[in-house]
Coordinates of C-alpha atoms and ligand atoms in Angstrom, one line a residue:
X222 CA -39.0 6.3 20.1
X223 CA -40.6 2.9 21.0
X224 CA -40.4 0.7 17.5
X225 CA -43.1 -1.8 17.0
X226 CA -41.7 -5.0 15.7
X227 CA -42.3 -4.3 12.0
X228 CA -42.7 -8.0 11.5
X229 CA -46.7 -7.9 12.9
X230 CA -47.6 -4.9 10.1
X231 CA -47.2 -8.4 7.4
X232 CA -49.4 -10.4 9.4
X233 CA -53.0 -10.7 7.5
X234 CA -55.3 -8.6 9.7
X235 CA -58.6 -11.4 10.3
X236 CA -57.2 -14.3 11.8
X237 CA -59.0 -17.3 10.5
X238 CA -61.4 -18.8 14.0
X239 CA -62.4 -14.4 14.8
X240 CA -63.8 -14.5 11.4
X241 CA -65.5 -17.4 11.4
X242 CA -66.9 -16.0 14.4
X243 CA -67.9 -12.7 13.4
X244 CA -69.8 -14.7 10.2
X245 CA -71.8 -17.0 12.6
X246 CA -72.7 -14.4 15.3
X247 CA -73.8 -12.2 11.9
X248 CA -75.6 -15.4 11.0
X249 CA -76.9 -16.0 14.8
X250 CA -78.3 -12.3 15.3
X251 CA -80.8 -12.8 11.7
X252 CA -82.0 -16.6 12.3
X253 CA -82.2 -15.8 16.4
X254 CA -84.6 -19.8 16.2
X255 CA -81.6 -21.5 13.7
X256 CA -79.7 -24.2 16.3
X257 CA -76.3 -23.6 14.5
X258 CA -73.8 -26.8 14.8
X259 CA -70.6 -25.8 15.2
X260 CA -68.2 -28.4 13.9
X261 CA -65.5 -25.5 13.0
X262 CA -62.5 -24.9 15.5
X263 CA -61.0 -27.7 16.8
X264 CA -62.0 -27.8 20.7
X265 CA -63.0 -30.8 22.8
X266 CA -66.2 -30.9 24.3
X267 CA -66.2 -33.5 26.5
X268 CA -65.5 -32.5 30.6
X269 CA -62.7 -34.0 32.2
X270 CA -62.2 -37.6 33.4
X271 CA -63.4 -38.2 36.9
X272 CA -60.3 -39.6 37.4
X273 CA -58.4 -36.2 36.4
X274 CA -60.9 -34.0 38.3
X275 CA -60.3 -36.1 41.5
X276 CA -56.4 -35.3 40.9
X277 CA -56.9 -32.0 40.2
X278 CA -59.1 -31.4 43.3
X279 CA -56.7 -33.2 45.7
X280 CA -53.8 -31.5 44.8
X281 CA -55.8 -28.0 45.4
X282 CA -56.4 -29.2 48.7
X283 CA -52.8 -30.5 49.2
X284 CA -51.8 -26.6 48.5
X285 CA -53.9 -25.5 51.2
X286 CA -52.5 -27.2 54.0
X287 CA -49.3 -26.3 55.1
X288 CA -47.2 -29.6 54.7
X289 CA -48.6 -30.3 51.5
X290 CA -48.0 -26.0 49.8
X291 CA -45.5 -25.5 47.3
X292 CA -44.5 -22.4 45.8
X293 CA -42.3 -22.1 42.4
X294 CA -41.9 -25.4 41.0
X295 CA -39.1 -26.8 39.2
X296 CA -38.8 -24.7 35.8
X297 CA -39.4 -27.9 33.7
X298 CA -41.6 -29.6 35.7
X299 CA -42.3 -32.3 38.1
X300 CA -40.3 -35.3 38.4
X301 CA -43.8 -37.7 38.6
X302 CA -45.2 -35.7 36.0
X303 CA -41.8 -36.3 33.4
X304 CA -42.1 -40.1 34.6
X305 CA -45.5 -40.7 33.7
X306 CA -45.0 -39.4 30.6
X307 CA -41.8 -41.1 29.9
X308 CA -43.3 -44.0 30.4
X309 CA -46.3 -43.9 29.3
X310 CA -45.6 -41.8 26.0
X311 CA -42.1 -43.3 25.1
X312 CA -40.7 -46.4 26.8
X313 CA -43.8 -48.0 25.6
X314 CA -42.5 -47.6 22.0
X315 CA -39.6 -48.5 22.5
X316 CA -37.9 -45.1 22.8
X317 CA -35.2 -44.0 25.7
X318 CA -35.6 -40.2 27.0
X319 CA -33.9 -38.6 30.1
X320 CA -36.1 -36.7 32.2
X321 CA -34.3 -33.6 31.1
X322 CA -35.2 -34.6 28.0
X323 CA -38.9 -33.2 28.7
X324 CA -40.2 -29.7 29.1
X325 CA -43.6 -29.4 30.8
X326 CA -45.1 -26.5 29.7
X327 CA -48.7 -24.9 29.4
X328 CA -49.4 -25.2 25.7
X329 CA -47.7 -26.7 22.6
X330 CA -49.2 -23.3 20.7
X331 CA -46.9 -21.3 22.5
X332 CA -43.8 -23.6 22.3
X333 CA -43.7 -24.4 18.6
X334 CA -43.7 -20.8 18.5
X335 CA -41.1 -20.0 21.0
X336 CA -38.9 -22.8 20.2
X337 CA -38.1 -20.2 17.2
X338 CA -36.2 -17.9 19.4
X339 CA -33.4 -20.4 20.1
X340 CA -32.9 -20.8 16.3
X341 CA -31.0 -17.9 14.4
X342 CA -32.8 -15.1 13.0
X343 CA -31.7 -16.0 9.4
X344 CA -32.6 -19.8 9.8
X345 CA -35.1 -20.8 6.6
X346 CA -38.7 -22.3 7.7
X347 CA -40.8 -24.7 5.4
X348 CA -44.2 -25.5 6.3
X349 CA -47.0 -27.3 4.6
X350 CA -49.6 -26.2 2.8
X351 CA -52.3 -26.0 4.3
X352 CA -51.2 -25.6 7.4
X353 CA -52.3 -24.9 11.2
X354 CA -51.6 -21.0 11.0
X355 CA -49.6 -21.0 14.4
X356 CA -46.3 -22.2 12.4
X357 CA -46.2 -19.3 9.9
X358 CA -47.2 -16.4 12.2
X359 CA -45.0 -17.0 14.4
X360 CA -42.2 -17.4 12.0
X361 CA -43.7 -13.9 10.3
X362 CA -43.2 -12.6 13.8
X363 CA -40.0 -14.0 14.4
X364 CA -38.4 -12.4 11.0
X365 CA -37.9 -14.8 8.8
X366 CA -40.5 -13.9 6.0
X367 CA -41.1 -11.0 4.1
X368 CA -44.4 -9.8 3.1
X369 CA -47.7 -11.8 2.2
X370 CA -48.2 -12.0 -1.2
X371 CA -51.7 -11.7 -3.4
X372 CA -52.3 -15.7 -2.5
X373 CA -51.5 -15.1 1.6
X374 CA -48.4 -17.0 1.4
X375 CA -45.0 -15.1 2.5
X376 CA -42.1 -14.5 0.8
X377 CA -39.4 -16.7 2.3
X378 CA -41.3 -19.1 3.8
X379 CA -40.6 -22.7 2.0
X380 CA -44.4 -24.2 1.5
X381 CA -44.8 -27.9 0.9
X382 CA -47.8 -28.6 -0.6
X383 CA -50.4 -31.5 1.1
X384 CA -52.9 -32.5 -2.2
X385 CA -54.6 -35.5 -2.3
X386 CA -51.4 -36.6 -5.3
X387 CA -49.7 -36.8 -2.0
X388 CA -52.4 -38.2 0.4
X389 CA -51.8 -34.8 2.4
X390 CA -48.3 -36.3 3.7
X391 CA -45.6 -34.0 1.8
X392 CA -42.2 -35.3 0.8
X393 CA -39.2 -33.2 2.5
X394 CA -38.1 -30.2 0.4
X395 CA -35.6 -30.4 -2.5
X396 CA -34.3 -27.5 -2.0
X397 CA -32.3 -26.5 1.7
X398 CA -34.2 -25.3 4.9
X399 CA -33.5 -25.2 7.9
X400 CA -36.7 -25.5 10.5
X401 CA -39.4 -27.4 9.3
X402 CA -42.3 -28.1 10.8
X403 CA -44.4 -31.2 10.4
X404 CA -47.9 -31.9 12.2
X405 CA -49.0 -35.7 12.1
X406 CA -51.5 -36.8 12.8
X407 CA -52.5 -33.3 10.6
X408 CA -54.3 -30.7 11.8
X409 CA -56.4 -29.5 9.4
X410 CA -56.3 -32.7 6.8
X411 CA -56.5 -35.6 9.0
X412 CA -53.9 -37.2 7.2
X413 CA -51.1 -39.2 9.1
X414 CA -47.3 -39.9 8.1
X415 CA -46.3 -43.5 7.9
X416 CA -42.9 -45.3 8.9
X417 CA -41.3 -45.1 5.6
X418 CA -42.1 -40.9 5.2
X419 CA -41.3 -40.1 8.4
X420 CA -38.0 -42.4 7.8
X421 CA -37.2 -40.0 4.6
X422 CA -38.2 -36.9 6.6
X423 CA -35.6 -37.5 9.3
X424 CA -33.0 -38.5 6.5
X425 CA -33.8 -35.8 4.6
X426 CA -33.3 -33.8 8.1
X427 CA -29.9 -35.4 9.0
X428 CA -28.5 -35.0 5.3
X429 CA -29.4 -31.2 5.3
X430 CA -28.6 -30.2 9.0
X431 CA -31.9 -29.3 9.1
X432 CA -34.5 -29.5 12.8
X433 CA -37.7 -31.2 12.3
X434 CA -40.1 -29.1 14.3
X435 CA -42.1 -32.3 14.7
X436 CA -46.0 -31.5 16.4
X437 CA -47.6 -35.0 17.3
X438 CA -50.5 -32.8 19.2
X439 CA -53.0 -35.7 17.8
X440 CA -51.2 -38.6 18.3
X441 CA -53.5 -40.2 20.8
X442 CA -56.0 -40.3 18.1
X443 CA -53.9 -42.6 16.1
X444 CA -56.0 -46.1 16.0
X445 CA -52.8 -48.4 14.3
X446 CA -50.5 -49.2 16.8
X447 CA -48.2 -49.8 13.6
X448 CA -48.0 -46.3 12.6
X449 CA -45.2 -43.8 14.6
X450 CA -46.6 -42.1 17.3
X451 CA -43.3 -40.4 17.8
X452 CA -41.1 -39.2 15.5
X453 CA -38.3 -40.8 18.4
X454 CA -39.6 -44.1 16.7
X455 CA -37.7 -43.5 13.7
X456 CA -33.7 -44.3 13.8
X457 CA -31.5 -40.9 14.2
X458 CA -34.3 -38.4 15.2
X459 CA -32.7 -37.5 18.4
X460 CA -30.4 -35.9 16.2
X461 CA -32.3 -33.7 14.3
X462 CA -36.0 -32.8 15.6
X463 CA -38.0 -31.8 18.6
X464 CA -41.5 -33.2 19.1
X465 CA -44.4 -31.1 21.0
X466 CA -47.1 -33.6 23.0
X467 CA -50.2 -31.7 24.2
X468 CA -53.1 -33.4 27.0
X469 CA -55.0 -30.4 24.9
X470 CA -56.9 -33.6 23.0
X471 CA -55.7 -36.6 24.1
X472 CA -57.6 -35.5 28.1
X473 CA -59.4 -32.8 27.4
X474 CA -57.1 -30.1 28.5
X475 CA -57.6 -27.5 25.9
X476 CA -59.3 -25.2 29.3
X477 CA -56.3 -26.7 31.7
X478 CA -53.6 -26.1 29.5
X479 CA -50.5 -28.7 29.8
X480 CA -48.4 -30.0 27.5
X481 CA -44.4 -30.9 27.1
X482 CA -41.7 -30.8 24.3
X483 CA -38.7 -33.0 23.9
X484 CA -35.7 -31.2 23.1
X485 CA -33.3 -34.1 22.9
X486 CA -29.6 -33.4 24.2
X487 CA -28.2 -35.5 20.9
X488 CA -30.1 -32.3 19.1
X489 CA -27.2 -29.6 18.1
X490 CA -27.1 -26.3 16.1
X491 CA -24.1 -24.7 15.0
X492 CA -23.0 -21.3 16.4
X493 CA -21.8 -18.7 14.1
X494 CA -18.1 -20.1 14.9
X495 CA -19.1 -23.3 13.5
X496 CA -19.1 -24.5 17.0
X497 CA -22.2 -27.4 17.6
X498 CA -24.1 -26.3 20.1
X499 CA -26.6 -28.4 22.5
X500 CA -30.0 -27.3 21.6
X501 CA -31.9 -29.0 24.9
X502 CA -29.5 -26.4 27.2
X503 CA -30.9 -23.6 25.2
X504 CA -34.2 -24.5 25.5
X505 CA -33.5 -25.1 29.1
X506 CA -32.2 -21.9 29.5
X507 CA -35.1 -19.9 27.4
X508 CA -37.4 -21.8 29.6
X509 CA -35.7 -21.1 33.2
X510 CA -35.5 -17.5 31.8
X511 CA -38.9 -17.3 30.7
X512 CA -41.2 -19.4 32.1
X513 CA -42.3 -20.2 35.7
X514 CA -43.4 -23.6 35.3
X515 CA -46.8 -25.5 35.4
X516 CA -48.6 -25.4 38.2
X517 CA -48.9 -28.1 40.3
X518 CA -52.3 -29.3 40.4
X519 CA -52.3 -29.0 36.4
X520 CA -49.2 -31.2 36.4
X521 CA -51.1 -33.4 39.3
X522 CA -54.0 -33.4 36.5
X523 CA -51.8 -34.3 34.3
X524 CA -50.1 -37.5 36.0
X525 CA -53.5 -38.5 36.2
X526 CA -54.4 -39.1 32.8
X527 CA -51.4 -41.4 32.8
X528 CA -53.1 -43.9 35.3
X529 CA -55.2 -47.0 35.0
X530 CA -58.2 -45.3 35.7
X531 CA -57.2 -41.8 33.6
X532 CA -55.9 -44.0 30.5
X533 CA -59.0 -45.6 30.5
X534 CA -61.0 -42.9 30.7
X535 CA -59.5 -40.5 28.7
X536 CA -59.4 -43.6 25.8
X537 CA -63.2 -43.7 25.9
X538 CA -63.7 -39.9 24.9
X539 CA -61.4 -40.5 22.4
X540 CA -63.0 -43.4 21.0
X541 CA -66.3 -41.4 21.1
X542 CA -64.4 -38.3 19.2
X543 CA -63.3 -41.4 17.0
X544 CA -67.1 -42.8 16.1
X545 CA -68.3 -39.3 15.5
X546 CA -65.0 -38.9 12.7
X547 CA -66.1 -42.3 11.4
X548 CA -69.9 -41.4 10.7
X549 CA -68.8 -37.9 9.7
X550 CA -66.4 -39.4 7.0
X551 CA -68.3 -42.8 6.1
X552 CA -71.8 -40.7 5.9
X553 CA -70.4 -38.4 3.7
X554 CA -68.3 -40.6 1.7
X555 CA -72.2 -43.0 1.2
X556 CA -73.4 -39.6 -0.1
X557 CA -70.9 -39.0 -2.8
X558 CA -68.9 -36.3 -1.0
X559 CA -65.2 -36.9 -1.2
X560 CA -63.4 -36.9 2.1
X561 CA -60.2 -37.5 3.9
X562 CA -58.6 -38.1 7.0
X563 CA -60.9 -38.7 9.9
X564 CA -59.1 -42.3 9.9
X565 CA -56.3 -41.7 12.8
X566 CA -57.3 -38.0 13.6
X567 CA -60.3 -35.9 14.5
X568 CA -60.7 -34.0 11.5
X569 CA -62.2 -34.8 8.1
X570 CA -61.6 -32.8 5.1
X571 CA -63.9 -32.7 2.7
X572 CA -63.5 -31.3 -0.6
X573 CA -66.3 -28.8 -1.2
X574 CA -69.4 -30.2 -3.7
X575 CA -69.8 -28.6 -6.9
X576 CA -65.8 -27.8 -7.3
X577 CA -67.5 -24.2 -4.8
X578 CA -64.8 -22.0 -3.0
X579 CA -63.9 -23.2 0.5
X580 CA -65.8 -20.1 2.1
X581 CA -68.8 -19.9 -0.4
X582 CA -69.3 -23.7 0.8
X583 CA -68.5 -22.6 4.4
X584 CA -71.4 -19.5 4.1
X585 CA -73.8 -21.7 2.2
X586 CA -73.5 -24.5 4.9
X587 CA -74.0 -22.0 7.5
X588 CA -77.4 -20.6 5.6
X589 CA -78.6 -23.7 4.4
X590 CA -77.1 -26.6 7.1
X591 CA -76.8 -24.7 10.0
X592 CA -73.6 -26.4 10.0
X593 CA -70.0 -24.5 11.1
X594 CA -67.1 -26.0 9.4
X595 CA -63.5 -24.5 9.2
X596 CA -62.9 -23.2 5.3
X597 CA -59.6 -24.7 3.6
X598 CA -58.4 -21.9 2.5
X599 CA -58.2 -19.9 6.1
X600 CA -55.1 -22.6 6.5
X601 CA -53.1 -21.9 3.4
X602 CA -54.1 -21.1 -1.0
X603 CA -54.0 -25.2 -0.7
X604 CA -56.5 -25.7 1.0
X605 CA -59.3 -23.7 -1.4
X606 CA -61.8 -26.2 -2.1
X607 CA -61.7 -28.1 1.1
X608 CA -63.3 -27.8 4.1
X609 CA -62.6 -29.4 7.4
X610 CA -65.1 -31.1 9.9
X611 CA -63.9 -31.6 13.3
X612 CA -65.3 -34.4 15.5
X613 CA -65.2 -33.0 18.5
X614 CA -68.6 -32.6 19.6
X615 CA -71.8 -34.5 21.0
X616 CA -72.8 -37.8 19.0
X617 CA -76.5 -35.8 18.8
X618 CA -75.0 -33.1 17.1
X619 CA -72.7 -34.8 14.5
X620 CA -75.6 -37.0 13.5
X621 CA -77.6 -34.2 13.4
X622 CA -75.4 -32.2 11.5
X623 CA -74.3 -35.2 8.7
X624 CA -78.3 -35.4 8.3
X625 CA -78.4 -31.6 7.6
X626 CA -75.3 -31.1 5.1
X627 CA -76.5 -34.6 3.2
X628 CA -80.2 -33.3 3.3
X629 CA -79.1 -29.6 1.7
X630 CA -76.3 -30.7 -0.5
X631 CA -76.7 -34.5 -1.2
X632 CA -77.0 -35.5 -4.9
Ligands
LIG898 C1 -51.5 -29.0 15.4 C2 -51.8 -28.3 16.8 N1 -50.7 -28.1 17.5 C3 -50.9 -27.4 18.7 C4 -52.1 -27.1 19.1 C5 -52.3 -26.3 20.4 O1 -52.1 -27.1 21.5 P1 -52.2 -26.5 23.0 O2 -53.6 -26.5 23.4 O3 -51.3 -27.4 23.8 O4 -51.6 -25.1 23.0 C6 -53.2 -27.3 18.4 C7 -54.6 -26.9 18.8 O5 -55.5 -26.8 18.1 C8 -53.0 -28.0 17.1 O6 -54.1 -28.2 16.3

């Protein structure tokens, strides 16, 4: 008898973007003349950098000759791709890595949810609340909750509330956990963690022998060159957390699919003999089990956003994702709304006007806007009352939208 992993029966049936969907194709197929704005899931818009296309297309030609075709690459990914990025991404800051320090992979969605199969089944998770739903279902599918309660949270799963008390940025648990994950800049709150709470997050870390599952997916977006882009930045993280990058937003790459984690080799777990165990040869091993590598014109893609030409480039669509948060969130703050984030990430939250629930606003600015937003509450019980606004999209549209939501809901 073939058993189904039990685990996926507690898993809420609608995952949040489908039903989203299904409400603005219900909405679509009634108003067929309504030009619906859809500033809901978070996916870029923009097409990719000349100079990334021109990478991209060389290296397809490159594997069509027959000195320049490669087969299987190396399981973790090219040397020039792991140098550009060290470079680029770390020694910049100030931060050391080996090469085998970095993990190319296709998608930081599926590593922050793999990573969990390195970790012990009985390990603890904490995550915040809200939350980017990827964290939690995976851990759901990995074991370590029970069910869903009445509110959608699961029983065993640590949640750290993000409220505006805390700016959205929550202080480390009191109580012990093992995994955490922490996404800054935040997807869905557009808030950011400074020096001094990432400082207490990686103390807090150290002090509890806990791993900092540390997602930095938006940290191109970050416009203070003060603020941590890494949590590598911050003195002892080597020892206890494992960052995921993505080119997903910071080039474009959400259609591509590249990105890379860092599983330092200071990093250890203990094994159940007490022995500490080198986490980064675990993760080397899941990957060269697992996983065939990148291929190479992604990778080649990839390098190229990492030169002159692809920095450049790839910083202008960010800046214009950038203006588009600003008018978003300084349009809607003129008008009275209260918002957040939208500052060092590509999301504002808003909280909803006339204290409504986050999908009664969400339907009501779908019927009366034409607008598509992302409810607060499909990312955690948190986030009821808040709705987020992503940036990603043409300046026509966002200005077109911010006119519609101030013109139907404007005091
Ligand atoms: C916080 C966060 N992490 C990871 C991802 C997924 O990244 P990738 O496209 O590399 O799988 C997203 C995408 O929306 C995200 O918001």
């Amino acid at each position: 008898m073939a058993r189904i992993n039990a685990n996926y029966q507690k898993l809420r049936a609608g995952y949040l973007f489908p039903e989203i969907g299904r409400r603005v194709r219900a909405f679509e197929a009634e108003h067929a003349d309504a030009r619906v704005i859809r500033l809901g899931i978070g996916d870029v818009t923009l097409p990719l950098a000349p100079a990334i296309v021109k990478a991209f297309r060389d290296a397809v030609d490159e594997m069509g000759t027959t000195s320049g075709f490669r087969g299987y690459g190396p399981e973790q990914g090219y040397d020039f791709l792991q140098d550009a990025i060290r470079e680029h991404d770390f020694t910049s800051r100030g931060v050391s890595l080996d090469r085998d320090e970095i993990f190319i992979s296709d998608g930081s969605k599926c590593d922050t949810g793999n990573v969990q199969e390195i970790f012990g089944a009985e390990c603890t998770v904490a995550v915040t609340d809200p939350v980017y739903p990827v964290y939690v279902d995976t851990s759901v599918m990995a074991g370590r909750s029970g069910a869903a309660g009445s509110d959608g949270r699961f029983a065993g799963i640590h949640y750290l509330v993000a409220n505006e008390a805390n700016g959205f940025v929550p202080e480390p648990p009191a109580s012990r956990v093992d995994l955490a994950f922490l996404c800054t800049p935040n997807n869905p709150t557009g808030a950011v963690a400074t020096r001094e709470q990432l400082t207490r997050w990686v103390e807090w870390a150290r002090r509890n022998d806990a791993v900092l599952l540390f997602d930095a997916a938006y940290e191109a977006y970050i416009q203070d060159s003060d603020l941590p882009r890494s949590i590598y930045e911050i003195d002892g993280a080597k020892q206890c957390a494992i960052e995921f990058r993505s080119l997903s937003k910071r080039a474009g790459f959400t259609g591509v699919r590249c990105a890379y984690t860092v599983v330092p080799k200071a990093l250890t777990g203990t094994a159940p003999d007490g022995e500490r165990i080198g986490v980064n040869a675990l993760w080397l091993r899941r990957q060269t089990t697992k996983f065939n590598g990148v291929s190479y014109p992604v990778q080649c893609a990839a390098a190229a956003a990492y030169s002159p030409d692809g920095l450049k480039q790839t910083g202008e669509q960010i800046a214009h994702y950038m203006e588009n948060a600003r008018l978003l969130r300084e349009g809607l703050g003129a008008a009275g709304f209260t918002v957040f984030g939208g500052l060092h990430a590509p999301y504002v939250w808003m909280r909803t006007p006339q204290g409504m629930g986050s999908w009664e606003f969400f339907d009501r600015l779908l019927a009366e806007a034409h607008v598509v937003g992302t409810p607060g509450a499909g990312f955690g019980p948190a986030g009821e009352g808040y709705l987020r606004l992503s940036a990603f999209n043409s300046r026509e549209n966002v200005t077109l939208a911010l006119d519609r939501i101030l013109e139907a809901f404007g005091s």
